[in-house]
mmCIF file of C-alpha atoms in Angstrom:
data_model
loop_
_atom_site.group_PDB
_atom_site.id
_atom_site.type_symbol
_atom_site.label_atom_id
_atom_site.label_comp_id
_atom_site.label_asym_id
_atom_site.label_seq_id
_atom_site.Cartn_x
_atom_site.Cartn_y
_atom_site.Cartn_z
ATOM 1 C CA MET A 1 -1.925 36.105 -11.080
ATOM 2 C CA SER A 2 0.357 38.839 -12.457
ATOM 3 C CA SER A 3 1.965 39.233 -15.776
ATOM 4 C CA ASP A 4 5.461 40.885 -16.244
ATOM 5 C CA PRO A 5 6.980 41.774 -19.546
ATOM 6 C CA ALA A 6 10.436 40.807 -18.182
ATOM 7 C CA PRO A 7 10.690 37.107 -17.922
ATOM 8 C CA HIS A 8 13.513 37.178 -15.307
ATOM 9 C CA LEU A 9 11.684 39.322 -13.217
ATOM 10 C CA ALA A 10 8.500 37.226 -13.482
ATOM 11 C CA ARG A 11 10.514 34.014 -12.662
ATOM 12 C CA ALA A 12 11.925 35.995 -9.545
ATOM 13 C CA ARG A 13 8.550 36.969 -8.400
ATOM 14 C CA VAL A 14 7.465 33.135 -8.638
ATOM 15 C CA ARG A 15 10.709 32.132 -6.686
ATOM 16 C CA ALA A 16 9.870 34.635 -4.050
ATOM 17 C CA ALA A 17 6.224 33.273 -3.659
ATOM 18 C CA VAL A 18 7.487 29.629 -3.452
ATOM 19 C CA ASP A 19 10.037 30.800 -0.746
ATOM 20 C CA ARG A 20 7.422 32.619 1.350
ATOM 21 C CA LEU A 21 4.928 29.669 1.034
ATOM 22 C CA TYR A 22 7.583 27.153 2.301
ATOM 23 C CA GLN A 23 8.568 29.554 5.122
ATOM 24 C CA ALA A 24 4.855 29.865 6.154
ATOM 25 C CA ASP A 25 3.727 26.185 5.723
ATOM 26 C CA ALA A 26 6.468 23.629 5.205
ATOM 27 C CA GLN A 27 6.445 22.587 8.877
ATOM 28 C CA ARG A 28 2.616 22.298 8.863
ATOM 29 C CA TRP A 29 2.814 20.007 5.754
ATOM 30 C CA GLU A 30 5.136 17.611 7.808
ATOM 31 C CA VAL A 31 2.513 17.467 10.562
ATOM 32 C CA ALA A 32 -0.257 16.909 8.103
ATOM 33 C CA CYS A 33 1.775 14.047 6.511
ATOM 34 C CA GLN A 34 2.355 12.464 9.718
ATOM 35 C CA ARG A 35 -1.509 12.571 10.490
ATOM 36 C CA VAL A 36 -2.115 10.996 7.116
ATOM 37 C CA VAL A 37 0.574 8.258 7.723
ATOM 38 C CA ARG A 38 -1.300 7.181 10.953
ATOM 39 C CA PHE A 39 -4.621 7.233 9.231
ATOM 40 C CA LEU A 40 -3.421 5.024 6.390
ATOM 41 C CA GLU A 41 -1.524 2.644 8.881
ATOM 42 C CA GLY A 42 -4.778 2.356 10.877
ATOM 43 C CA ILE A 43 -6.470 1.192 7.674
ATOM 44 C CA ILE A 44 -3.843 -1.360 6.855
ATOM 45 C CA GLU A 45 -4.008 -2.662 10.404
ATOM 46 C CA SER A 46 -7.905 -3.194 9.956
ATOM 47 C CA MET A 47 -7.453 -5.255 6.881
ATOM 48 C CA GLU A 48 -7.005 -9.102 7.095
ATOM 49 C CA PHE A 49 -3.699 -9.562 5.429
ATOM 50 C CA ALA A 50 -1.886 -12.769 6.742
ATOM 51 C CA ASP A 51 1.260 -11.112 5.434
ATOM 52 C CA ARG A 52 1.463 -7.432 6.811
ATOM 53 C CA SER A 53 4.213 -6.702 4.332
ATOM 54 C CA ARG A 54 1.674 -6.878 1.446
ATOM 55 C CA VAL A 55 0.652 -3.169 2.083
ATOM 56 C CA VAL A 56 2.928 -0.735 3.758
ATOM 57 C CA VAL A 57 3.153 3.049 4.148
ATOM 58 C CA ASP A 58 6.521 3.992 2.478
ATOM 59 C CA GLY A 59 6.982 7.292 4.398
ATOM 60 C CA TYR A 60 6.189 10.715 3.318
ATOM 61 C CA ARG A 61 7.988 13.586 1.606
ATOM 62 C CA VAL A 62 7.700 17.412 1.077
ATOM 63 C CA LYS A 63 8.568 18.450 -2.343
ATOM 64 C CA GLU A 64 11.771 20.455 -2.635
ATOM 65 C CA PRO A 65 11.215 24.136 -3.265
ATOM 66 C CA MET A 66 13.314 24.101 -6.601
ATOM 67 C CA ARG A 67 11.047 21.162 -7.919
ATOM 68 C CA THR A 68 8.016 23.086 -6.849
ATOM 69 C CA LEU A 69 9.394 26.272 -8.828
ATOM 70 C CA GLU A 70 10.062 24.056 -11.930
ATOM 71 C CA LYS A 71 6.722 22.645 -11.729
ATOM 72 C CA VAL A 72 4.924 26.030 -11.258
ATOM 73 C CA LEU A 73 6.771 27.342 -14.339
ATOM 74 C CA LYS A 74 5.875 24.421 -16.435
ATOM 75 C CA LYS A 75 2.177 24.496 -15.612
ATOM 76 C CA SER A 76 2.085 28.301 -16.125
ATOM 77 C CA GLU A 77 3.612 28.071 -19.736
ATOM 78 C CA GLY A 78 1.751 30.480 -21.997
ATOM 79 C CA GLY A 79 -0.083 32.042 -19.053
ATOM 80 C CA ALA A 80 0.540 34.556 -16.268
ATOM 81 C CA LEU A 81 2.796 33.404 -13.453
ATOM 82 C CA PRO A 82 1.714 33.246 -9.767
ATOM 83 C CA GLY A 83 3.111 36.015 -7.689
ATOM 84 C CA GLU A 84 1.542 35.026 -4.238
ATOM 85 C CA PRO A 85 1.951 31.806 -2.108
ATOM 86 C CA GLY A 86 -1.734 31.081 -2.236
ATOM 87 C CA GLU A 87 -1.608 31.119 -6.068
ATOM 88 C CA VAL A 88 1.169 28.548 -5.856
ATOM 89 C CA VAL A 89 -0.984 26.249 -3.585
ATOM 90 C CA GLY A 90 -3.828 26.458 -6.107
ATOM 91 C CA LEU A 91 -1.554 25.184 -8.866
ATOM 92 C CA ILE A 92 0.287 22.492 -7.070
ATOM 93 C CA SER A 93 -1.655 19.801 -5.274
ATOM 94 C CA ASP A 94 1.284 17.561 -4.316
ATOM 95 C CA LEU A 95 3.572 19.899 -2.225
ATOM 96 C CA ALA A 96 3.317 17.065 0.461
ATOM 97 C CA GLY A 97 2.787 13.385 -0.218
ATOM 98 C CA VAL A 98 2.468 9.938 1.298
ATOM 99 C CA LYS A 99 3.366 6.815 -0.543
ATOM 100 C CA VAL A 100 1.675 3.392 -0.056
ATOM 101 C CA LEU A 101 3.301 0.397 -1.583
ATOM 102 C CA CYS A 102 1.464 -2.841 -2.535
ATOM 103 C CA LYS A 103 2.911 -6.218 -3.342
ATOM 104 C CA SER A 104 0.455 -6.878 -6.174
ATOM 105 C CA SER A 105 -2.415 -5.258 -8.058
ATOM 106 C CA ARG A 106 -5.021 -7.388 -6.032
ATOM 107 C CA ASP A 107 -3.592 -5.854 -2.689
ATOM 108 C CA LEU A 108 -3.714 -2.252 -4.372
ATOM 109 C CA GLU A 109 -7.314 -2.736 -5.356
ATOM 110 C CA ALA A 110 -8.315 -4.142 -1.873
ATOM 111 C CA PHE A 111 -6.499 -1.273 -0.069
ATOM 112 C CA VAL A 112 -8.067 1.358 -2.431
ATOM 113 C CA GLU A 113 -11.570 0.035 -1.805
ATOM 114 C CA VAL A 114 -11.055 0.187 2.021
ATOM 115 C CA LEU A 115 -9.433 3.654 1.677
ATOM 116 C CA GLU A 116 -12.247 5.141 -0.397
ATOM 117 C CA ALA A 117 -14.893 3.801 2.082
ATOM 118 C CA GLU A 118 -12.887 5.329 5.015
ATOM 119 C CA LEU A 119 -12.441 8.621 3.427
ATOM 120 C CA ALA A 120 -16.315 8.722 2.646
ATOM 121 C CA ARG A 121 -16.887 8.390 6.440
ATOM 122 C CA THR A 122 -14.056 10.154 8.047
ATOM 123 C CA THR A 123 -14.183 13.879 9.417
ATOM 124 C CA ARG A 124 -10.482 13.843 9.917
ATOM 125 C CA PHE A 125 -9.714 14.676 6.252
ATOM 126 C CA GLU A 126 -11.551 16.180 3.182
ATOM 127 C CA VAL A 127 -10.977 14.745 -0.433
ATOM 128 C CA VAL A 128 -10.372 18.076 -2.103
ATOM 129 C CA GLU A 129 -9.991 16.941 -5.695
ATOM 130 C CA PRO A 130 -11.646 14.123 -7.762
ATOM 131 C CA VAL A 131 -9.455 10.929 -7.070
ATOM 132 C CA LYS A 132 -7.501 9.633 -10.097
ATOM 133 C CA ASN A 133 -7.178 6.085 -10.670
ATOM 134 C CA TYR A 134 -4.284 5.639 -13.086
ATOM 135 C CA HIS A 135 -3.951 2.065 -11.933
ATOM 136 C CA LEU A 136 -7.198 1.204 -13.950
ATOM 137 C CA ASP A 137 -6.825 3.864 -16.416
ATOM 138 C CA PRO A 138 -2.898 4.372 -17.091
ATOM 139 C CA LYS A 139 -1.409 7.576 -18.537
ATOM 140 C CA PRO A 140 -0.148 7.290 -22.112
ATOM 141 C CA SER A 141 3.349 7.370 -20.665
ATOM 142 C CA GLY A 142 2.497 4.043 -18.742
ATOM 143 C CA TYR A 143 2.268 5.611 -15.421
ATOM 144 C CA ARG A 144 0.105 3.559 -13.039
ATOM 145 C CA ALA A 145 -0.986 4.613 -9.476
ATOM 146 C CA PHE A 146 -3.987 5.672 -7.338
ATOM 147 C CA HIS A 147 -3.960 9.363 -6.300
ATOM 148 C CA ALA A 148 -6.196 11.215 -3.692
ATOM 149 C CA VAL A 149 -5.503 14.646 -2.449
ATOM 150 C CA LEU A 150 -6.686 15.168 1.247
ATOM 151 C CA GLY A 151 -7.202 18.493 2.947
ATOM 152 C CA SER A 152 -6.028 18.732 6.393
ATOM 153 C CA ALA A 153 -7.635 21.294 8.672
ATOM 154 C CA ASP A 154 -5.234 23.480 10.305
ATOM 155 C CA PRO A 155 -6.806 26.848 11.602
ATOM 156 C CA LYS A 156 -3.364 28.496 12.097
ATOM 157 C CA ALA A 157 -2.279 27.765 8.567
ATOM 158 C CA GLU A 158 -1.912 30.738 6.162
ATOM 159 C CA HIS A 159 -2.857 28.613 3.112
ATOM 160 C CA PRO A 160 -4.855 25.331 2.584
ATOM 161 C CA ILE A 161 -3.001 22.302 3.840
ATOM 162 C CA ARG A 162 -3.031 19.324 1.312
ATOM 163 C CA VAL A 163 -1.479 15.853 1.248
ATOM 164 C CA GLU A 164 -1.432 13.680 -1.853
ATOM 165 C CA ILE A 165 -1.730 9.859 -1.440
ATOM 166 C CA GLN A 166 -0.109 7.764 -3.963
ATOM 167 C CA VAL A 167 -0.799 4.083 -3.892
ATOM 168 C CA ARG A 168 1.285 1.840 -6.176
ATOM 169 C CA THR A 169 2.361 -1.687 -6.467
ATOM 170 C CA ARG A 170 6.133 -2.281 -5.964
ATOM 171 C CA LEU A 171 6.700 -2.716 -9.434
ATOM 172 C CA GLN A 172 4.833 0.394 -10.404
ATOM 173 C CA ASP A 173 7.167 2.271 -8.181
ATOM 174 C CA ALA A 174 10.155 0.673 -9.568
ATOM 175 C CA TRP A 175 9.027 1.787 -12.893
ATOM 176 C CA GLY A 176 8.690 5.305 -11.758
ATOM 177 C CA GLU A 177 12.058 5.239 -10.292
ATOM 178 C CA LEU A 178 13.693 3.879 -13.453
ATOM 179 C CA THR A 179 11.826 6.068 -16.050
ATOM 180 C CA HIS A 180 9.095 8.462 -15.108
ATOM 181 C CA ASP A 181 10.960 10.373 -12.415
ATOM 182 C CA ASP A 182 13.766 11.247 -14.746
ATOM 183 C CA LEU A 183 11.877 11.713 -17.918
ATOM 184 C CA TYR A 184 8.617 13.318 -17.055
ATOM 185 C CA LYS A 185 9.018 15.335 -13.928
ATOM 186 C CA PRO A 186 9.953 19.178 -14.064
ATOM 187 C CA GLY A 187 13.730 19.758 -13.767
ATOM 188 C CA GLY A 188 14.502 16.200 -15.193
ATOM 189 C CA PRO A 189 17.805 16.110 -17.112
ATOM 190 C CA LEU A 190 16.203 14.910 -20.461
ATOM 191 C CA ALA A 191 13.399 16.223 -22.575
ATOM 192 C CA PRO A 192 11.658 12.729 -23.403
ATOM 193 C CA SER A 193 11.939 11.799 -27.169
ATOM 194 C CA ASP A 194 9.366 9.549 -28.985
ATOM 195 C CA PHE A 195 11.956 6.707 -28.331
ATOM 196 C CA HIS A 196 12.145 7.296 -24.650
ATOM 197 C CA THR A 197 8.355 7.529 -24.351
ATOM 198 C CA GLN A 198 7.793 4.277 -26.387
ATOM 199 C CA VAL A 199 10.502 2.400 -24.280
ATOM 200 C CA ALA A 200 9.060 3.602 -20.933
ATOM 201 C CA ALA A 201 5.501 2.729 -21.966
ATOM 202 C CA SER A 202 6.642 -0.855 -23.028
ATOM 203 C CA MET A 203 8.382 -1.224 -19.658
ATOM 204 C CA ALA A 204 5.259 -0.128 -17.775
ATOM 205 C CA ASN A 205 3.219 -2.811 -19.716
ATOM 206 C CA LEU A 206 5.671 -5.437 -19.157
ATOM 207 C CA LEU A 207 5.651 -4.832 -15.454
ATOM 208 C CA SER A 208 1.832 -4.685 -15.442
ATOM 209 C CA GLU A 209 1.895 -8.215 -16.752
ATOM 210 C CA VAL A 210 4.344 -9.327 -14.037
ATOM 211 C CA ASP A 211 1.922 -7.729 -11.550
ATOM 212 C CA ARG A 212 -0.903 -9.837 -12.972
ATOM 213 C CA LEU A 213 1.331 -13.027 -12.691
ATOM 214 C CA ALA A 214 2.114 -12.017 -9.040
ATOM 215 C CA ASP A 215 -1.638 -11.824 -8.339
ATOM 216 C CA LEU A 216 -2.200 -15.360 -9.739
ATOM 217 C CA LEU A 217 0.796 -16.696 -7.675
ATOM 218 C CA ALA A 218 -0.502 -14.922 -4.436
ATOM 219 C CA GLN A 219 -3.981 -16.310 -5.009
ATOM 220 C CA ASP A 220 -2.763 -19.917 -5.401
ATOM 221 C CA ILE A 221 -0.428 -19.648 -2.312
ATOM 222 C CA GLU A 222 -3.286 -18.231 -0.281
ATOM 223 C CA GLN A 223 -5.568 -21.316 -1.385
ATOM 224 C CA THR A 224 -2.678 -23.728 -0.554
ATOM 225 C CA SER A 225 -2.020 -22.106 2.734
ATOM 226 C CA ARG A 226 -5.797 -22.021 3.811
ATOM 227 C CA GLY A 227 -6.269 -25.792 2.568
ATOM 228 C CA ASP A 228 -9.688 -25.003 1.002
ATOM 229 C CA GLY A 229 -10.657 -27.398 -1.991
ATOM 230 C CA PHE A 230 -7.902 -29.952 -1.063
ATOM 231 C CA ASP A 231 -8.477 -33.748 -1.953
ATOM 232 C CA ALA A 232 -8.600 -35.315 1.630
ATOM 233 C CA GLY A 233 -7.913 -38.646 -0.099
ATOM 234 C CA ALA A 234 -4.593 -37.551 -1.321
ATOM 235 C CA GLU A 235 -3.341 -36.433 2.101
ATOM 236 C CA THR A 236 -1.094 -38.675 4.268
ATOM 237 C CA GLN A 237 -1.059 -38.236 8.028
ATOM 238 C CA ALA A 238 1.638 -39.623 10.404
ATOM 239 C CA GLU A 239 0.233 -41.570 13.340
ATOM 240 C CA ASP A 240 2.231 -40.076 16.102
ATOM 241 C CA LEU A 241 1.388 -36.621 17.309
ATOM 242 C CA LEU A 242 4.047 -33.705 17.371
ATOM 243 C CA ARG A 243 4.347 -30.707 19.750
ATOM 244 C CA VAL A 244 4.574 -27.583 17.541
ATOM 245 C CA THR A 245 5.227 -23.995 18.560
ATOM 246 C CA VAL A 246 3.431 -21.213 16.604
ATOM 247 C CA THR A 247 5.821 -18.652 15.180
ATOM 248 C CA ARG A 248 3.403 -16.619 13.038
ATOM 249 C CA THR A 249 -0.319 -16.196 12.726
ATOM 250 C CA GLY A 250 -2.799 -14.427 10.550
ATOM 251 C CA PRO A 251 -6.558 -14.629 9.564
ATOM 252 C CA GLY A 252 -5.882 -17.341 6.958
ATOM 253 C CA TYR A 253 -3.174 -19.621 8.354
ATOM 254 C CA ALA A 254 -0.436 -19.966 10.658
ATOM 255 C CA ILE A 255 3.130 -21.112 10.660
ATOM 256 C CA ALA A 256 4.549 -23.557 13.304
ATOM 257 C CA GLU A 257 7.874 -25.317 14.007
ATOM 258 C CA ASP A 258 8.160 -28.845 15.466
ATOM 259 C CA GLU A 259 10.822 -29.801 18.030
ATOM 260 C CA LEU A 260 13.266 -30.607 15.256
ATOM 261 C CA GLY A 261 12.872 -27.053 13.718
ATOM 262 C CA ARG A 262 10.833 -28.303 10.823
ATOM 263 C CA ARG A 263 8.268 -25.708 9.634
ATOM 264 C CA GLY A 264 4.817 -26.382 8.621
ATOM 265 C CA LEU A 265 1.472 -24.561 8.041
ATOM 266 C CA ILE A 266 -1.508 -24.633 10.246
ATOM 267 C CA ARG A 267 -4.492 -24.372 7.734
ATOM 268 C CA ALA A 268 -7.603 -22.449 8.241
ATOM 269 C CA ARG A 269 -9.751 -25.450 7.398
ATOM 270 C CA ASP A 270 -8.117 -27.541 10.238
ATOM 271 C CA VAL A 271 -8.527 -24.679 12.614
ATOM 272 C CA ARG A 272 -12.161 -24.474 11.799
ATOM 273 C CA SER A 273 -12.895 -28.328 12.023
ATOM 274 C CA LEU A 274 -11.147 -28.232 15.507
ATOM 275 C CA ALA A 275 -13.086 -25.316 16.526
ATOM 276 C CA GLU A 276 -16.265 -26.995 15.664
ATOM 277 C CA VAL A 277 -15.357 -30.067 17.841
ATOM 278 C CA THR A 278 -14.274 -28.066 20.847
ATOM 279 C CA GLY A 279 -16.916 -25.532 20.713
ATOM 280 C CA ASP A 280 -14.548 -22.631 19.956
ATOM 281 C CA ALA A 281 -16.399 -21.718 16.848
ATOM 282 C CA GLU A 282 -19.161 -20.242 19.143
ATOM 283 C CA THR A 283 -16.582 -18.337 21.114
ATOM 284 C CA ALA A 284 -15.282 -16.846 18.065
ATOM 285 C CA GLY A 285 -18.782 -15.729 17.297
ATOM 286 C CA GLU A 286 -18.572 -16.222 13.571
ATOM 287 C CA GLY A 287 -19.710 -18.502 10.751
ATOM 288 C CA ARG A 288 -17.442 -21.584 10.078
ATOM 289 C CA LYS A 289 -15.919 -20.057 7.025
ATOM 290 C CA SER A 290 -15.299 -16.762 8.687
ATOM 291 C CA ILE A 291 -13.304 -17.832 11.711
ATOM 292 C CA LYS A 292 -9.870 -16.280 11.670
ATOM 293 C CA VAL A 293 -6.854 -18.475 12.429
ATOM 294 C CA SER A 294 -5.436 -15.608 14.614
ATOM 295 C CA ASP A 295 -8.618 -15.571 16.915
ATOM 296 C CA LEU A 296 -7.742 -19.198 18.089
ATOM 297 C CA VAL A 297 -3.995 -19.663 17.522
ATOM 298 C CA GLY A 298 -1.542 -17.204 18.743
ATOM 299 C CA VAL A 299 2.194 -16.735 18.509
ATOM 300 C CA GLY A 300 3.959 -18.849 20.996
ATOM 301 C CA ASP A 301 1.155 -21.277 21.492
ATOM 302 C CA VAL A 302 2.553 -24.878 21.980
ATOM 303 C CA LEU A 303 0.115 -27.314 20.418
ATOM 304 C CA PRO A 304 -0.199 -31.075 19.816
ATOM 305 C CA ALA A 305 -0.653 -31.591 16.222
ATOM 306 C CA ALA A 306 -0.790 -34.284 13.562
ATOM 307 C CA GLU A 307 1.724 -33.996 10.601
ATOM 308 C CA VAL A 308 -0.151 -34.080 7.277
ATOM 309 C CA GLU A 309 1.501 -34.043 3.910
ATOM 310 C CA TYR A 310 -0.140 -33.007 0.685
ATOM 311 C CA LYS A 311 1.599 -32.610 -2.661
ATOM 312 C CA GLY A 312 4.993 -32.245 -0.975
ATOM 313 C CA ASN A 313 3.815 -29.517 1.561
ATOM 314 C CA ARG A 314 3.947 -30.074 5.297
ATOM 315 C CA TYR A 315 0.971 -29.150 7.423
ATOM 316 C CA PHE A 316 0.427 -29.250 11.172
ATOM 317 C CA ALA A 317 -3.328 -30.040 12.074
ATOM 318 C CA PRO A 318 -3.845 -29.345 15.793
ATOM 319 C CA VAL A 319 -5.731 -31.495 17.941
ATOM 320 C CA GLU A 320 -6.030 -29.071 20.895
ATOM 321 C CA PHE A 321 -5.949 -25.333 21.280
ATOM 322 C CA ALA A 322 -3.625 -23.515 23.846
ATOM 323 C CA GLU A 323 -5.465 -22.286 26.949
ATOM 324 C CA ARG A 324 -6.249 -18.650 26.444
ATOM 325 C CA ARG A 325 -4.730 -16.339 28.981
#
């Protein structure tokens, strides 16, 4: 890095280096982000979420050149300023980024576990910096997220191509939009005071507690949907069978409608029990508790089912599976 006694000339040199970097590689960052998005979407698809919206890729972005300039100047305070594009790349690891949003902390932790396992196996990307798990170890500001910086091979690129992955819960992301992005990022309109910092950290802690409660709620809903641990003696079952049409399915349960438009859940335990009777458990090729509802019940299937009520909830217990096409 070079040193110049005239601050305005040094800043101009940094600006020129940033401009040259963007002219050379901005389009390649876009392509790399698209590759990372496809990689992450493949991971999400492989996970057994009954609700696919629990983890989503929330697009990608390339940092604006002015934001990059401000960040370089801030990181270089008290030291020599970079004068070459390669030096800028060495300072800034989040020139390009992809965001993953999760409904709850439990979803984030499940996704991160699978992501780290895939990154250890894949040859498509290289983890070029130690991962940072601010979800488990928040910053003093209250910032929470999981970060990983990936190198994307591009033999024609003039400089290393890197993409930062940020994984956050939706509430962590909302906190960032409300506080962190304005107070702490370079170029923000305010220099944070002690009051700003304390309020932002308190907000982060409150939202973290909401995330914890969301986890408890999701776990209870999941258990209710699957039907595991229910008291069979407390269930009431109608004598007449209904014909129900499956409108949604997943590994843990399905949702169906009867001919009157009433919705009910098809529980995993009822699917497992029927599969054992019909021999479909062997077809699924898995142990009883590992059978996925979606392996045997598909969207559009019309099934004869008994209506079951338990604690005010309506369930449809199928007595036959649809013929597989």
